Amino acid sequence: MLRPAALSTDRDGVLADRIDELGELGLLNHLAPSEFGGLAIDRDTDRRVHEIIAGACFNTWLVWAQHAPLAGRIAAARATGAPVSALAARILRGELLLGAGVSDVRRFPDHYVAARKAANGWIFEGTLSWVSGWGLNSALTVAAVEPDTETVVTALVPVGERTRSAGPLELGAVAGSRTARVHLDEVFVPDENVLTTQSLDEARFADAGTASDARAHHFGLAETILTELECSTVPLAAAVAATWRPRVADIRSTAYALADEATAAGGDRIASRSALPPKWPAAKHSRRSAAPCSSPGPAVASAVTTPRNYTPAPSSSSWSRARPPMSVAPSSLR
């Protein structure tokens, strides 16, 4: 569904039909509980879904990924007794696609969306630097800052007359992601649509733990590139794939193990962060089922160079989940 149209999607943009197809597969509420029609999938399965979509079409992944985690986040809040607004309930049912505008908190106080307390809610004013999926989104997740108290208010904001854009940004990559700069013009946000309020330090701490992670979409894209290299008739391309496949597999298993270790320790992010070592111990890798090789895909350039001082591995291998957690402090990886 995604891979054959990846090049045209990059040129023409993600289509509404594609989002409808994801919805039919249950991927607009795959983290929601079954009572809302969700799939309630576990963490490993969610990672695999991100890998598959990112590897098939990165533009589609970027649009979908702005939306995907929110059903799980809302469901987790609901489990603690928090009320669910009508808009949040629609998200749990997979009835709409969210966009996200949360990264401008990183630029406070130079650039940010301002939050101002009002009766029974907040007023959001400012420009979101980027929102992917613009034109497909029915609502946005927005993080705004109340400057006097440096409180970050994250809320659901319906797309309407007071949320507008001048058009898509011209990007050097993911040009088909419908990414746009969006202005919020004195948008009223009722308290029921507020997801969290937290200090600026807390918000930046959590954001750093997400933005710096080695996450599933990186490994999905890497798998596509490695497969295309292996399908190449150029010997040097196959040598590059043979060198990098076991290394990427080891990074993947280590990243996921550290993420799970951090979660087991009580949170998604642990203050004591670790740098992954420059050299990886040998790890066991199971045989990968070879993907059919037809024509070269868009992920690999026609000219390939091999890293200097590398010796190609004797064979290709699949992602490995067998490697135990490394004996280092947990990182912020999810």
mmCIF file of N, CA and C in Angstrom, residues 47-133:
data_model
loop_
_atom_site.group_PDB
_atom_site.id
_atom_site.type_symbol
_atom_site.label_atom_id
_atom_site.label_comp_id
_atom_site.label_asym_id
_atom_site.label_seq_id
_atom_site.Cartn_x
_atom_site.Cartn_y
_atom_site.Cartn_z
ATOM 1 N N ARG A 47 6.309 -0.550 18.341
ATOM 2 C CA ARG A 47 7.594 -0.261 17.713
ATOM 3 C C ARG A 47 7.665 -0.856 16.316
ATOM 4 N N ARG A 48 7.193 -2.072 16.183
ATOM 5 C CA ARG A 48 7.258 -2.727 14.871
ATOM 6 C C ARG A 48 6.378 -2.004 13.848
ATOM 7 N N VAL A 49 5.214 -1.521 14.284
ATOM 8 C CA VAL A 49 4.341 -0.768 13.380
ATOM 9 C C VAL A 49 5.052 0.498 12.901
ATOM 10 N N HIS A 50 5.699 1.211 13.819
ATOM 11 C CA HIS A 50 6.451 2.405 13.431
ATOM 12 C C HIS A 50 7.558 2.047 12.443
ATOM 13 N N GLU A 51 8.264 0.957 12.675
ATOM 14 C CA GLU A 51 9.328 0.544 11.764
ATOM 15 C C GLU A 51 8.786 0.272 10.369
ATOM 16 N N ILE A 52 7.676 -0.450 10.305
ATOM 17 C CA ILE A 52 7.116 -0.848 9.007
ATOM 18 C C ILE A 52 6.650 0.374 8.221
ATOM 19 N N ILE A 53 5.909 1.274 8.874
ATOM 20 C CA ILE A 53 5.388 2.443 8.165
ATOM 21 C C ILE A 53 6.529 3.366 7.752
ATOM 22 N N ALA A 54 7.484 3.614 8.648
ATOM 23 C CA ALA A 54 8.611 4.490 8.309
ATOM 24 C C ALA A 54 9.442 3.904 7.181
ATOM 25 N N GLY A 55 9.625 2.604 7.182
ATOM 26 C CA GLY A 55 10.407 1.974 6.127
ATOM 27 C C GLY A 55 9.701 1.943 4.788
ATOM 28 N N ALA A 56 8.367 1.964 4.820
ATOM 29 C CA ALA A 56 7.601 1.917 3.571
ATOM 30 C C ALA A 56 7.431 3.298 2.948
ATOM 31 N N CYS A 57 7.130 4.303 3.779
ATOM 32 C CA CYS A 57 6.950 5.667 3.260
ATOM 33 C C CYS A 57 7.170 6.634 4.411
ATOM 34 N N PHE A 58 8.295 7.315 4.403
ATOM 35 C CA PHE A 58 8.636 8.164 5.534
ATOM 36 C C PHE A 58 7.734 9.391 5.617
ATOM 37 N N ASN A 59 7.246 9.875 4.487
ATOM 38 C CA ASN A 59 6.292 10.993 4.514
ATOM 39 C C ASN A 59 5.018 10.600 5.255
ATOM 40 N N THR A 60 4.486 9.429 4.925
ATOM 41 C CA THR A 60 3.275 8.958 5.595
ATOM 42 C C THR A 60 3.538 8.733 7.074
ATOM 43 N N TRP A 61 4.709 8.161 7.377
ATOM 44 C CA TRP A 61 5.035 7.939 8.785
ATOM 45 C C TRP A 61 5.029 9.257 9.554
ATOM 46 N N LEU A 62 5.637 10.310 9.003
ATOM 47 C CA LEU A 62 5.737 11.574 9.718
ATOM 48 C C LEU A 62 4.359 12.150 10.013
ATOM 49 N N VAL A 63 3.448 12.057 9.051
ATOM 50 C CA VAL A 63 2.086 12.545 9.270
ATOM 51 C C VAL A 63 1.389 11.705 10.338
ATOM 52 N N TRP A 64 1.489 10.390 10.200
ATOM 53 C CA TRP A 64 0.827 9.473 11.143
ATOM 54 C C TRP A 64 1.419 9.555 12.542
ATOM 55 N N ALA A 65 2.732 9.727 12.637
ATOM 56 C CA ALA A 65 3.409 9.714 13.933
ATOM 57 C C ALA A 65 3.063 10.931 14.781
ATOM 58 N N GLN A 66 2.622 12.040 14.170
ATOM 59 C CA GLN A 66 2.168 13.182 14.962
ATOM 60 C C GLN A 66 0.909 12.827 15.746
ATOM 61 N N HIS A 67 0.161 11.879 15.213
ATOM 62 C CA HIS A 67 -1.121 11.479 15.795
ATOM 63 C C HIS A 67 -1.002 10.244 16.691
ATOM 64 N N ALA A 68 -0.200 9.284 16.266
ATOM 65 C CA ALA A 68 -0.256 7.921 16.801
ATOM 66 C C ALA A 68 -0.167 7.801 18.323
ATOM 67 N N PRO A 69 0.744 8.509 19.002
ATOM 68 C CA PRO A 69 0.891 8.268 20.443
ATOM 69 C C PRO A 69 -0.244 8.809 21.305
ATOM 70 N N LEU A 70 -1.060 9.713 20.760
ATOM 71 C CA LEU A 70 -2.002 10.429 21.615
ATOM 72 C C LEU A 70 -3.101 9.549 22.184
ATOM 73 N N ALA A 71 -3.561 8.565 21.430
ATOM 74 C CA ALA A 71 -4.602 7.681 21.964
ATOM 75 C C ALA A 71 -4.084 6.952 23.200
ATOM 76 N N GLY A 72 -2.838 6.497 23.151
ATOM 77 C CA GLY A 72 -2.253 5.834 24.305
ATOM 78 C C GLY A 72 -2.101 6.786 25.477
ATOM 79 N N ARG A 73 -1.716 8.023 25.191
ATOM 80 C CA ARG A 73 -1.538 9.018 26.249
ATOM 81 C C ARG A 73 -2.870 9.352 26.909
ATOM 82 N N ILE A 74 -3.911 9.503 26.112
ATOM 83 C CA ILE A 74 -5.231 9.802 26.652
ATOM 84 C C ILE A 74 -5.757 8.623 27.456
ATOM 85 N N ALA A 75 -5.538 7.409 26.942
ATOM 86 C CA ALA A 75 -5.991 6.213 27.650
ATOM 87 C C ALA A 75 -5.288 6.066 28.994
ATOM 88 N N ALA A 76 -3.992 6.401 29.029
ATOM 89 C CA ALA A 76 -3.247 6.304 30.287
ATOM 90 C C ALA A 76 -3.780 7.314 31.302
ATOM 91 N N ALA A 77 -4.089 8.531 30.845
ATOM 92 C CA ALA A 77 -4.649 9.536 31.746
ATOM 93 C C ALA A 77 -6.023 9.110 32.244
ATOM 94 N N ARG A 78 -6.813 8.516 31.360
ATOM 95 C CA ARG A 78 -8.146 8.044 31.726
ATOM 96 C C ARG A 78 -8.068 6.964 32.792
ATOM 97 N N ALA A 79 -7.046 6.116 32.718
ATOM 98 C CA ALA A 79 -6.895 5.036 33.691
ATOM 99 C C ALA A 79 -6.648 5.554 35.103
ATOM 100 N N THR A 80 -6.153 6.796 35.207
ATOM 101 C CA THR A 80 -5.918 7.396 36.517
ATOM 102 C C THR A 80 -7.152 8.132 37.034
ATOM 103 N N GLY A 81 -8.232 8.114 36.260
ATOM 104 C CA GLY A 81 -9.463 8.775 36.674
ATOM 105 C C GLY A 81 -9.706 10.115 36.025
ATOM 106 N N ALA A 82 -8.791 10.553 35.160
ATOM 107 C CA ALA A 82 -8.968 11.836 34.494
ATOM 108 C C ALA A 82 -10.150 11.762 33.528
ATOM 109 N N PRO A 83 -10.970 12.825 33.457
ATOM 110 C CA PRO A 83 -12.105 12.811 32.527
ATOM 111 C C PRO A 83 -11.641 12.858 31.082
ATOM 112 N N VAL A 84 -12.462 12.346 30.193
ATOM 113 C CA VAL A 84 -12.162 12.325 28.762
ATOM 114 C C VAL A 84 -13.129 13.254 28.056
ATOM 115 N N SER A 85 -12.610 14.275 27.392
ATOM 116 C CA SER A 85 -13.464 15.223 26.685
ATOM 117 C C SER A 85 -14.046 14.581 25.433
ATOM 118 N N ALA A 86 -15.028 15.244 24.846
ATOM 119 C CA ALA A 86 -15.647 14.724 23.621
ATOM 120 C C ALA A 86 -14.613 14.606 22.503
ATOM 121 N N LEU A 87 -13.702 15.602 22.407
ATOM 122 C CA LEU A 87 -12.664 15.558 21.378
ATOM 123 C C LEU A 87 -11.688 14.413 21.639
ATOM 124 N N ALA A 88 -11.308 14.226 22.892
ATOM 125 C CA ALA A 88 -10.403 13.126 23.227
ATOM 126 C C ALA A 88 -11.052 11.770 22.950
ATOM 127 N N ALA A 89 -12.355 11.660 23.191
ATOM 128 C CA ALA A 89 -13.059 10.408 22.918
ATOM 129 C C ALA A 89 -13.042 10.079 21.426
ATOM 130 N N ARG A 90 -13.144 11.094 20.588
ATOM 131 C CA ARG A 90 -13.076 10.863 19.134
ATOM 132 C C ARG A 90 -11.693 10.350 18.740
ATOM 133 N N ILE A 91 -10.663 10.850 19.415
ATOM 134 C CA ILE A 91 -9.307 10.369 19.135
ATOM 135 C C ILE A 91 -9.183 8.911 19.544
ATOM 136 N N LEU A 92 -9.727 8.558 20.710
ATOM 137 C CA LEU A 92 -9.683 7.169 21.170
ATOM 138 C C LEU A 92 -10.416 6.244 20.202
ATOM 139 N N ARG A 93 -11.446 6.746 19.548
ATOM 140 C CA ARG A 93 -12.204 5.936 18.590
ATOM 141 C C ARG A 93 -11.580 5.948 17.195
ATOM 142 N N GLY A 94 -10.533 6.728 16.993
ATOM 143 C CA GLY A 94 -9.871 6.771 15.696
ATOM 144 C C GLY A 94 -10.662 7.484 14.628
ATOM 145 N N GLU A 95 -11.426 8.498 15.024
ATOM 146 C CA GLU A 95 -12.312 9.172 14.098
ATOM 147 C C GLU A 95 -11.681 10.369 13.397
ATOM 148 N N LEU A 96 -10.501 10.776 13.824
ATOM 149 C CA LEU A 96 -9.860 11.940 13.211
ATOM 150 C C LEU A 96 -8.353 11.812 13.295
ATOM 151 N N LEU A 97 -7.671 12.673 12.536
ATOM 152 C CA LEU A 97 -6.208 12.698 12.523
ATOM 153 C C LEU A 97 -5.725 13.966 13.200
ATOM 154 N N LEU A 98 -4.804 13.793 14.146
ATOM 155 C CA LEU A 98 -4.201 14.923 14.835
ATOM 156 C C LEU A 98 -2.921 15.368 14.147
ATOM 157 N N GLY A 99 -2.648 16.654 14.222
ATOM 158 C CA GLY A 99 -1.320 17.169 13.929
ATOM 159 C C GLY A 99 -0.667 17.534 15.249
ATOM 160 N N ALA A 100 0.604 17.895 15.227
ATOM 161 C CA ALA A 100 1.305 18.225 16.467
ATOM 162 C C ALA A 100 2.114 19.496 16.295
ATOM 163 N N GLY A 101 2.005 20.375 17.281
ATOM 164 C CA GLY A 101 2.805 21.593 17.330
ATOM 165 C C GLY A 101 3.324 21.768 18.746
ATOM 166 N N VAL A 102 4.348 21.024 19.099
ATOM 167 C CA VAL A 102 4.843 21.020 20.481
ATOM 168 C C VAL A 102 6.310 21.433 20.593
ATOM 169 N N SER A 103 7.009 21.532 19.473
ATOM 170 C CA SER A 103 8.463 21.714 19.535
ATOM 171 C C SER A 103 8.902 23.147 19.836
ATOM 172 N N ASP A 104 7.999 24.123 19.713
ATOM 173 C CA ASP A 104 8.410 25.512 19.924
ATOM 174 C C ASP A 104 8.736 25.821 21.383
ATOM 175 N N VAL A 105 8.344 24.927 22.289
ATOM 176 C CA VAL A 105 8.725 25.101 23.693
ATOM 177 C C VAL A 105 10.249 25.137 23.824
ATOM 178 N N ARG A 106 10.938 24.430 22.938
ATOM 179 C CA ARG A 106 12.405 24.402 22.984
ATOM 180 C C ARG A 106 12.995 25.795 22.771
ATOM 181 N N ARG A 107 12.283 26.659 22.088
ATOM 182 C CA ARG A 107 12.833 27.968 21.712
ATOM 183 C C ARG A 107 12.411 29.092 22.648
ATOM 184 N N PHE A 108 11.643 28.788 23.681
ATOM 185 C CA PHE A 108 11.247 29.808 24.642
ATOM 186 C C PHE A 108 12.495 30.391 25.319
ATOM 187 N N PRO A 109 12.595 31.719 25.474
ATOM 188 C CA PRO A 109 11.565 32.749 25.258
ATOM 189 C C PRO A 109 11.662 33.450 23.904
ATOM 190 N N ASP A 110 12.551 32.991 23.022
ATOM 191 C CA ASP A 110 12.729 33.685 21.741
ATOM 192 C C ASP A 110 11.551 33.496 20.796
ATOM 193 N N HIS A 111 11.004 32.287 20.779
ATOM 194 C CA HIS A 111 9.851 32.005 19.915
ATOM 195 C C HIS A 111 9.016 30.920 20.585
ATOM 196 N N TYR A 112 7.712 31.184 20.710
ATOM 197 C CA TYR A 112 6.853 30.201 21.356
ATOM 198 C C TYR A 112 5.394 30.595 21.138
ATOM 199 N N VAL A 113 4.503 29.648 21.362
ATOM 200 C CA VAL A 113 3.073 29.935 21.402
ATOM 201 C C VAL A 113 2.745 30.315 22.840
ATOM 202 N N ALA A 114 2.104 31.472 23.006
ATOM 203 C CA ALA A 114 1.812 31.984 24.343
ATOM 204 C C ALA A 114 0.474 31.449 24.840
ATOM 205 N N ALA A 115 0.450 31.092 26.125
ATOM 206 C CA ALA A 115 -0.785 30.667 26.788
ATOM 207 C C ALA A 115 -1.181 31.734 27.808
ATOM 208 N N ARG A 116 -2.460 32.085 27.821
ATOM 209 C CA ARG A 116 -2.968 33.078 28.769
ATOM 210 C C ARG A 116 -4.210 32.517 29.442
ATOM 211 N N LYS A 117 -4.229 32.514 30.779
ATOM 212 C CA LYS A 117 -5.366 31.936 31.509
ATOM 213 C C LYS A 117 -6.616 32.753 31.260
ATOM 214 N N ALA A 118 -7.715 32.043 31.077
ATOM 215 C CA ALA A 118 -9.018 32.668 30.867
ATOM 216 C C ALA A 118 -10.045 31.885 31.674
ATOM 217 N N ALA A 119 -11.260 32.403 31.734
ATOM 218 C CA ALA A 119 -12.315 31.698 32.454
ATOM 219 C C ALA A 119 -12.564 30.347 31.809
ATOM 220 N N ASN A 120 -12.441 29.293 32.594
ATOM 221 C CA ASN A 120 -12.733 27.912 32.149
ATOM 222 C C ASN A 120 -11.813 27.425 31.035
ATOM 223 N N GLY A 121 -10.621 28.034 30.949
ATOM 224 C CA GLY A 121 -9.710 27.551 29.916
ATOM 225 C C GLY A 121 -8.508 28.446 29.726
ATOM 226 N N TRP A 122 -7.986 28.424 28.508
ATOM 227 C CA TRP A 122 -6.776 29.169 28.153
ATOM 228 C C TRP A 122 -6.960 29.807 26.786
ATOM 229 N N ILE A 123 -6.183 30.857 26.525
ATOM 230 C CA ILE A 123 -6.098 31.459 25.199
ATOM 231 C C ILE A 123 -4.704 31.173 24.655
ATOM 232 N N PHE A 124 -4.637 30.582 23.461
ATOM 233 C CA PHE A 124 -3.361 30.310 22.797
ATOM 234 C C PHE A 124 -3.173 31.302 21.657
ATOM 235 N N GLU A 125 -1.994 31.907 21.599
ATOM 236 C CA GLU A 125 -1.673 32.877 20.553
ATOM 237 C C GLU A 125 -0.227 32.680 20.122
ATOM 238 N N GLY A 126 0.005 32.585 18.811
ATOM 239 C CA GLY A 126 1.363 32.467 18.310
ATOM 240 C C GLY A 126 1.434 31.579 17.087
ATOM 241 N N THR A 127 2.656 31.378 16.605
ATOM 242 C CA THR A 127 2.862 30.616 15.378
ATOM 243 C C THR A 127 3.629 29.337 15.664
ATOM 244 N N LEU A 128 3.080 28.226 15.222
ATOM 245 C CA LEU A 128 3.746 26.929 15.307
ATOM 246 C C LEU A 128 4.732 26.832 14.151
ATOM 247 N N SER A 129 5.981 26.534 14.469
ATOM 248 C CA SER A 129 7.018 26.502 13.428
ATOM 249 C C SER A 129 6.740 25.454 12.379
ATOM 250 N N TRP A 130 6.181 24.321 12.781
ATOM 251 C CA TRP A 130 5.848 23.302 11.783
ATOM 252 C C TRP A 130 4.776 22.361 12.318
ATOM 253 N N VAL A 131 3.877 21.987 11.431
ATOM 254 C CA VAL A 131 2.838 20.997 11.692
ATOM 255 C C VAL A 131 2.773 20.097 10.459
ATOM 256 N N SER A 132 2.963 18.823 10.633
ATOM 257 C CA SER A 132 2.878 17.891 9.502
ATOM 258 C C SER A 132 1.456 17.379 9.342
ATOM 259 N N GLY A 133 1.087 17.098 8.074
ATOM 260 C CA GLY A 133 -0.260 16.628 7.785
ATOM 261 C C GLY A 133 -1.276 17.745 7.639
#
